């Protein structure tokens, strides 16, 4: 049978957590930059607005003007518009990823 070792100078879990929450001193600077750049957030908000407004707008635009009340064709046009927005988002994301890789490659070449 094993016995439990009790050591009074060991810190408990609560005391260990308290030591991690210290405030930085005046000589230390804190990093307050956002985790995601503002351009990425704006791009995401733009595609979100396009994904919501594009298909709904296309449905109501084509319902009575193009298809003369045929909601099936107007719905199909809205679905097509949603797919176009999704494809555009994927293409933009892929180009952004490629530009990040190219920038990393160029900085690696400069450091040689």
Backbone as a printed PyTorch tensor [residue, N CA C, xyz], in Angstrom:
tensor([[[  0.8200,  -1.1730,   0.0000],
         [  0.0000,   0.0000,   0.0000],
         [  0.8730,   1.2490,   0.0000]],

        [[  0.4620,   2.2470,  -0.7230],
         [  1.2530,   3.4730,  -0.7690],
         [  0.7010,   4.4870,   0.2210]],

        [[  1.5620,   5.3210,   0.6450],
         [  1.1220,   6.3650,   1.5720],
         [  1.2220,   7.7160,   0.8760]],

        [[  0.3960,   8.6210,   1.2800],
         [  0.3700,   9.9480,   0.6730],
         [  1.3840,  10.8360,   1.3630]],

        [[  2.1490,  11.5350,   0.5680],
         [  3.1610,  12.4270,   1.0980],
         [  2.5430,  13.8070,   1.2900]],

        [[  2.6620,  14.3470,   2.4600],
         [  2.1420,  15.6740,   2.7510],
         [  3.3290,  16.5910,   3.0260]],

        [[  3.4790,  17.5740,   2.1510],
         [  4.5570,  18.5390,   2.3050],
         [  3.9040,  19.9060,   2.4290]],

        [[  4.1880,  20.6060,   3.5040],
         [  3.5070,  21.8710,   3.7540],
         [  4.0610,  23.0210,   2.9100]],

        [[  5.2620,  22.9070,   2.3740],
         [  5.7990,  24.0240,   1.6050],
         [  5.4220,  23.9640,   0.1270]],

        [[  4.7310,  22.9180,  -0.3110],
         [  4.2550,  22.8710,  -1.6920],
         [  3.0360,  23.7590,  -1.8460]],

        [[  2.9330,  24.3740,  -3.0140],
         [  1.8000,  25.2570,  -3.2720],
         [  0.6010,  24.4330,  -3.7410]],

        [[ -0.5540,  24.8550,  -3.3230],
         [ -1.7680,  24.2010,  -3.8040],
         [ -2.1050,  24.7420,  -5.1840]],

        [[ -3.0870,  24.1400,  -5.8260],
         [ -3.4740,  24.5910,  -7.1630],
         [ -3.9790,  26.0250,  -7.1490]],

        [[ -4.6720,  26.4000,  -6.1050],
         [ -5.1850,  27.7680,  -6.0300],
         [ -4.0640,  28.7820,  -5.8730]],

        [[ -3.0620,  28.4570,  -5.0890],
         [ -1.9460,  29.3790,  -4.9140],
         [ -1.0960,  29.4770,  -6.1770]],

        [[ -0.9810,  28.3830,  -6.9270],
         [ -0.2400,  28.4320,  -8.1840],
         [ -0.9490,  29.3250,  -9.1950]],

        [[ -2.2640,  29.2800,  -9.2480],
         [ -3.0220,  30.1290, -10.1560],
         [ -2.8790,  31.5970,  -9.7930]],

        [[ -2.8280,  31.9220,  -8.5150],
         [ -2.7050,  33.3090,  -8.0940],
         [ -1.3700,  33.9140,  -8.5010]],

        [[ -0.3290,  33.1180,  -8.5550],
         [  0.9840,  33.6720,  -8.9000],
         [  1.0910,  34.0000, -10.3840]],

        [[  0.2660,  33.3840, -11.2260],
         [  0.3210,  33.6540, -12.6700],
         [ -0.3970,  34.9430, -13.0450]],

        [[ -1.2560,  35.4570, -12.2000],
         [ -2.0640,  36.6240, -12.5320],
         [ -1.4510,  37.9110, -11.9980]],

        [[ -0.1840,  38.0960, -12.2120],
         [  0.4530,  39.3120, -11.7190],
         [  0.3550,  40.4010, -12.7730]],

        [[  0.3850,  41.6170, -12.3330],
         [  0.3120,  42.7490, -13.2520],
         [  1.7250,  43.1170, -13.6920]],

        [[  1.8870,  43.5780, -14.9310],
         [  3.2240,  43.9370, -15.4020],
         [  3.7330,  45.1930, -14.6900]],

        [[  5.0280,  45.2360, -14.5110],
         [  5.6320,  46.4010, -13.8720],
         [  5.7390,  47.5270, -14.8860]],

        [[  6.1900,  48.6750, -14.4280],
         [  6.2760,  49.8560, -15.2960],
         [  7.2950,  49.6600, -16.4150]],

        [[  8.3460,  48.8820, -16.1830],
         [  9.3620,  48.6910, -17.2140],
         [  8.9280,  47.6730, -18.2740]],

        [[  7.9570,  46.8310, -17.9510],
         [  7.4740,  45.8460, -18.9180],
         [  6.3670,  46.4480, -19.7720]],

        [[  6.3810,  46.1200, -21.0340],
         [  5.3130,  46.5810, -21.9150],
         [  4.3980,  45.4110, -22.2210]],

        [[  3.1260,  45.7080, -22.3160],
         [  2.1780,  44.6490, -22.6520],
         [  1.8280,  44.7320, -24.1290]],

        [[  1.5730,  43.6010, -24.7190],
         [  1.2400,  43.5140, -26.1280],
         [ -0.2700,  43.6660, -26.2690]],

        [[ -0.7040,  44.8000, -26.8290],
         [ -2.1390,  45.0530, -26.9560],
         [ -2.6060,  44.9730, -28.4030]],

        [[ -1.7720,  44.4120, -29.2800],
         [ -2.1790,  44.2820, -30.6700],
         [ -3.2610,  43.2260, -30.7810]],

        [[ -4.2210,  43.4320, -31.6790],
         [ -5.2860,  42.4370, -31.8210],
         [ -4.7460,  41.1430, -32.4260]],

        [[ -5.3970,  40.0460, -32.1030],
         [ -4.9620,  38.7460, -32.6040],
         [ -5.2060,  38.6190, -34.1050]],

        [[ -6.2320,  39.2960, -34.5990],
         [ -6.5760,  39.2440, -36.0190],
         [ -6.4940,  40.6640, -36.5760]],

        [[ -5.8130,  40.8620, -37.7010],
         [ -5.7090,  42.2080, -38.2680],
         [ -7.0770,  42.7610, -38.6770]],

        [[ -7.1790,  44.0720, -38.6920],
         [ -8.4410,  44.7360, -39.0090],
         [ -8.8730,  44.4630, -40.4490]],

        [[ -7.9250,  44.3090, -41.3560],
         [ -8.2710,  44.0440, -42.7510],
         [ -8.9840,  42.7010, -42.8940]],

        [[ -8.5750,  41.7340, -42.1150],
         [ -9.2070,  40.4160, -42.1680],
         [-10.6340,  40.4950, -41.6300]],

        [[-10.8260,  41.2550, -40.5570],
         [-12.1650,  41.4090, -39.9860],
         [-13.0800,  42.1250, -40.9760]],

        [[-12.5730,  43.1760, -41.6190],
         [-13.3940,  43.9080, -42.5860],
         [-13.7430,  43.0340, -43.7860]],

        [[-12.8010,  42.2260, -44.2290],
         [-13.0590,  41.3220, -45.3480],
         [-14.1320,  40.2980, -44.9680]],

        [[-14.0460,  39.7680, -43.7650],
         [-15.0370,  38.8010, -43.2970],
         [-16.4170,  39.4470, -43.1680]],

        [[-16.4660,  40.6680, -42.6550],
         [-17.7530,  41.3690, -42.5530],
         [-18.3360,  41.6720, -43.9310]],

        [[-17.4930,  42.0100, -44.8860],
         [-17.9610,  42.2660, -46.2430],
         [-18.5610,  41.0240, -46.8890]],

        [[-17.8780,  39.9010, -46.7390],
         [-18.4180,  38.6650, -47.3040],
         [-19.6550,  38.1910, -46.5480]],

        [[-19.7330,  38.4710, -45.2610],
         [-20.9390,  38.1270, -44.5060],
         [-22.1290,  38.9350, -45.0040]],

        [[-21.9200,  40.2290, -45.2230],
         [-23.0000,  41.0720, -45.7470],
         [-23.4020,  40.6250, -47.1560]],

        [[-22.4100,  40.2380, -47.9620],
         [-22.7170,  39.7610, -49.3130],
         [-23.4740,  38.4400, -49.2680]],

        [[-23.1350,  37.5870, -48.3180],
         [-23.8140,  36.2960, -48.2160],
         [-25.2510,  36.4430, -47.7260]],

        [[-25.5050,  37.4490, -46.9090],
         [-26.8740,  37.6780, -46.4290],
         [-27.6640,  38.4990, -47.4410]],

        [[-27.1040,  39.6030, -47.8690],
         [-27.8420,  40.5230, -48.7220],
         [-27.9250,  40.1210, -50.1840]],

        [[-26.8870,  39.4620, -50.6790],
         [-26.8620,  39.0890, -52.0890],
         [-27.9900,  38.1550, -52.5000]],

        [[-28.0980,  36.9890, -51.8760],
         [-29.1670,  36.0680, -52.2790],
         [-30.5770,  36.5950, -52.0000]],

        [[-30.7730,  37.2580, -50.8680],
         [-32.1050,  37.8000, -50.5620],
         [-32.4660,  38.9000, -51.5530]],

        [[-31.5100,  39.7730, -51.8100],
         [-31.7520,  40.8370, -52.7830],
         [-32.0030,  40.2990, -54.1800]],

        [[-31.2280,  39.2900, -54.5620],
         [-31.4060,  38.7000, -55.8920],
         [-32.7610,  38.0010, -56.0100]],

        [[-33.2050,  37.3640, -54.9390],
         [-34.5100,  36.6990, -54.9680],
         [-35.6240,  37.7150, -55.2310]],

        [[-35.6500,  38.7720, -54.4170],
         [-36.7290,  39.7410, -54.5680],
         [-36.5850,  40.5900, -55.8310]],

        [[-35.3590,  40.7750, -56.2960],
         [-35.1550,  41.5150, -57.5370],
         [-35.6730,  40.7340, -58.7430]],

        [[-35.3940,  39.4500, -58.7670],
         [-35.7750,  38.6500, -59.9340],
         [-37.1690,  38.0500, -59.8400]],

        [[-37.7700,  38.0500, -58.6680],
         [-39.0760,  37.3960, -58.5010],
         [-40.1320,  37.9950, -59.4150]],

        [[-40.2820,  39.3020, -59.3980],
         [-41.3390,  39.9280, -60.1910],
         [-40.8300,  40.5940, -61.4670]],

        [[-39.5410,  40.8820, -61.5420],
         [-39.0420,  41.5770, -62.7290],
         [-38.6000,  40.6180, -63.8200]],

        [[-37.8510,  39.5950, -63.4670],
         [-37.2960,  38.6900, -64.4680],
         [-38.1910,  37.4640, -64.6800]],

        [[-38.5950,  36.8400, -63.5760],
         [-39.3120,  35.5640, -63.6730],
         [-40.8290,  35.6980, -63.5210]],

        [[-41.3490,  36.8840, -63.3660],
         [-42.7870,  37.1820, -63.3210],
         [-43.5560,  36.3030, -62.3300]],

        [[-43.0680,  36.2700, -61.0850],
         [-43.7780,  35.5680, -60.0180],
         [-43.3930,  34.1170, -59.8200]],

        [[-42.5160,  33.5740, -60.6050],
         [-42.0860,  32.1870, -60.4480],
         [-41.0200,  32.1200, -59.3520]],

        [[-41.4420,  31.7100, -58.1710],
         [-40.5310,  31.7190, -57.0290],
         [-39.4790,  30.6100, -57.1160]],

        [[-39.7380,  29.5720, -57.8780],
         [-38.7570,  28.4920, -58.0210],
         [-37.5050,  28.9990, -58.7250]],

        [[-37.6880,  29.6990, -59.8300],
         [-36.5430,  30.2350, -60.5580],
         [-35.8600,  31.3580, -59.7830]],

        [[-36.6330,  32.1460, -59.0810],
         [-36.0360,  33.2090, -58.2600],
         [-35.2120,  32.6030, -57.1180]],

        [[-35.7070,  31.5150, -56.5210],
         [-34.9480,  30.8150, -55.4750],
         [-33.6850,  30.1910, -56.0160]],

        [[-33.7650,  29.6450, -57.2200],
         [-32.5740,  29.0680, -57.8370],
         [-31.5330,  30.1500, -58.1220]],

        [[-31.9970,  31.3180, -58.5250],
         [-31.0750,  32.4390, -58.7560],
         [-30.4250,  32.8800, -57.4470]],

        [[-31.1890,  32.8790, -56.3740],
         [-30.6330,  33.2350, -55.0570],
         [-29.6000,  32.2020, -54.6130]],

        [[-29.8830,  30.9260, -54.8330],
         [-28.9110,  29.8820, -54.4810],
         [-27.6430,  30.0130, -55.3110]],

        [[-27.7920,  30.3290, -56.5730],
         [-26.6330,  30.5410, -57.4450],
         [-25.7990,  31.7230, -56.9560]],

        [[-26.4800,  32.7800, -56.5220],
         [-25.7770,  33.9520, -55.9950],
         [-25.0140,  33.6090, -54.7180]],

        [[-25.6150,  32.8160, -53.8500],
         [-24.9220,  32.3960, -52.6180],
         [-23.6830,  31.5790, -52.9580]],

        [[-23.7810,  30.7270, -53.9590],
         [-22.6150,  29.9400, -54.3720],
         [-21.5260,  30.8230, -54.9710]],

        [[-21.9100,  31.8490, -55.7030],
         [-20.9190,  32.7800, -56.2530],
         [-20.1640,  33.5130, -55.1380]],

        [[-20.8900,  33.9340, -54.1200],
         [-20.2470,  34.6180, -52.9920],
         [-19.3020,  33.6660, -52.2760]],

        [[-19.7210,  32.4290, -52.0850],
         [-18.8750,  31.4390, -51.4210],
         [-17.6140,  31.1530, -52.2290]],

        [[-17.7420,  31.0040, -53.5240],
         [-16.5760,  30.7630, -54.3850],
         [-15.6340,  31.9660, -54.3590]],

        [[-16.1970,  33.1710, -54.3720],
         [-15.3650,  34.3740, -54.2980],
         [-14.5920,  34.4290, -52.9850]],

        [[-15.2330,  34.0310, -51.8910],
         [-14.5590,  34.0270, -50.5910],
         [-13.4110,  33.0210, -50.5780]],

        [[-13.6250,  31.8590, -51.1290],
         [-12.5710,  30.8390, -51.1640],
         [-11.3960,  31.3160, -52.0100]],

        [[-11.6720,  31.9520, -53.1440],
         [-10.5960,  32.4500, -54.0050],
         [ -9.7950,  33.5430, -53.3030]],

        [[-10.4860,  34.4620, -52.6390],
         [ -9.7870,  35.5320, -51.9190],
         [ -8.9440,  34.9470, -50.7900]],

        [[ -9.4680,  33.9610, -50.0860],
         [ -8.7140,  33.3420, -48.9920],
         [ -7.4840,  32.6080, -49.5100]],

        [[ -7.6170,  31.9450, -50.6310],
         [ -6.4680,  31.2390, -51.2010],
         [ -5.3930,  32.2150, -51.6760]],

        [[ -5.8010,  33.3220, -52.2900],
         [ -4.8160,  34.3160, -52.7330],
         [ -4.1160,  34.9630, -51.5450]],

        [[ -4.8530,  35.2040, -50.4770],
         [ -4.2450,  35.7820, -49.2750],
         [ -3.2420,  34.8190, -48.6680]],

        [[ -3.5580,  33.5430, -48.6640],
         [ -2.6490,  32.5440, -48.1220],
         [ -1.3900,  32.4470, -48.9780]],

        [[ -1.5430,  32.5260, -50.2920],
         [ -0.3850,  32.4800, -51.1830],
         [  0.4990,  33.7010, -50.9950]],

        [[ -0.1050,  34.8690, -50.7800],
         [  0.7090,  36.0730, -50.5810],
         [  1.4710,  36.0030, -49.2590]],

        [[  0.8740,  35.3840, -48.2370],
         [  1.5840,  35.2070, -46.9720],
         [  2.7780,  34.2750, -47.1400]],

        [[  2.6090,  33.2130, -47.9190],
         [  3.7030,  32.2750, -48.1510],
         [  4.8160,  32.9240, -48.9620]],

        [[  4.4610,  33.7410, -49.9420],
         [  5.4810,  34.4260, -50.7430],
         [  6.2620,  35.4280, -49.8990]],

        [[  5.5720,  36.1290, -49.0240],
         [  6.2600,  37.0910, -48.1560],
         [  7.2000,  36.3730, -47.1910]],

        [[  6.7860,  35.2240, -46.6940],
         [  7.6570,  34.4620, -45.7980],
         [  8.8800,  33.9260, -46.5410]],

        [[  8.6910,  33.5190, -47.7890],
         [  9.8120,  33.0360, -48.5980],
         [ 10.7910,  34.1410, -48.9170]],

        [[ 10.2910,  35.3410, -49.2210],
         [ 11.1860,  36.4620, -49.5190],
         [ 11.9760,  36.8900, -48.2860]],

        [[ 11.3450,  36.8650, -47.1240],
         [ 12.0710,  37.2510, -45.9100],
         [ 13.1120,  36.1930, -45.5530]],

        [[ 12.8410,  34.9350, -45.8770],
         [ 13.8250,  33.8830, -45.6270],
         [ 15.0400,  34.0450, -46.5570]],

        [[ 14.7940,  34.4770, -47.8100],
         [ 15.8920,  34.6930, -48.7420],
         [ 16.7530,  35.8640, -48.3070]],

        [[ 16.1360,  36.9070, -47.7440],
         [ 16.8890,  38.0840, -47.3040],
         [ 17.7410,  37.7770, -46.0890]],

        [[ 17.3010,  36.8380, -45.2590],
         [ 18.0340,  36.5040, -44.0400],
         [ 19.2350,  35.6010, -44.3000]],

        [[ 19.3950,  35.0880, -45.5040],
         [ 20.5250,  34.1910, -45.8090],
         [ 21.7930,  34.9210, -45.8770]]])
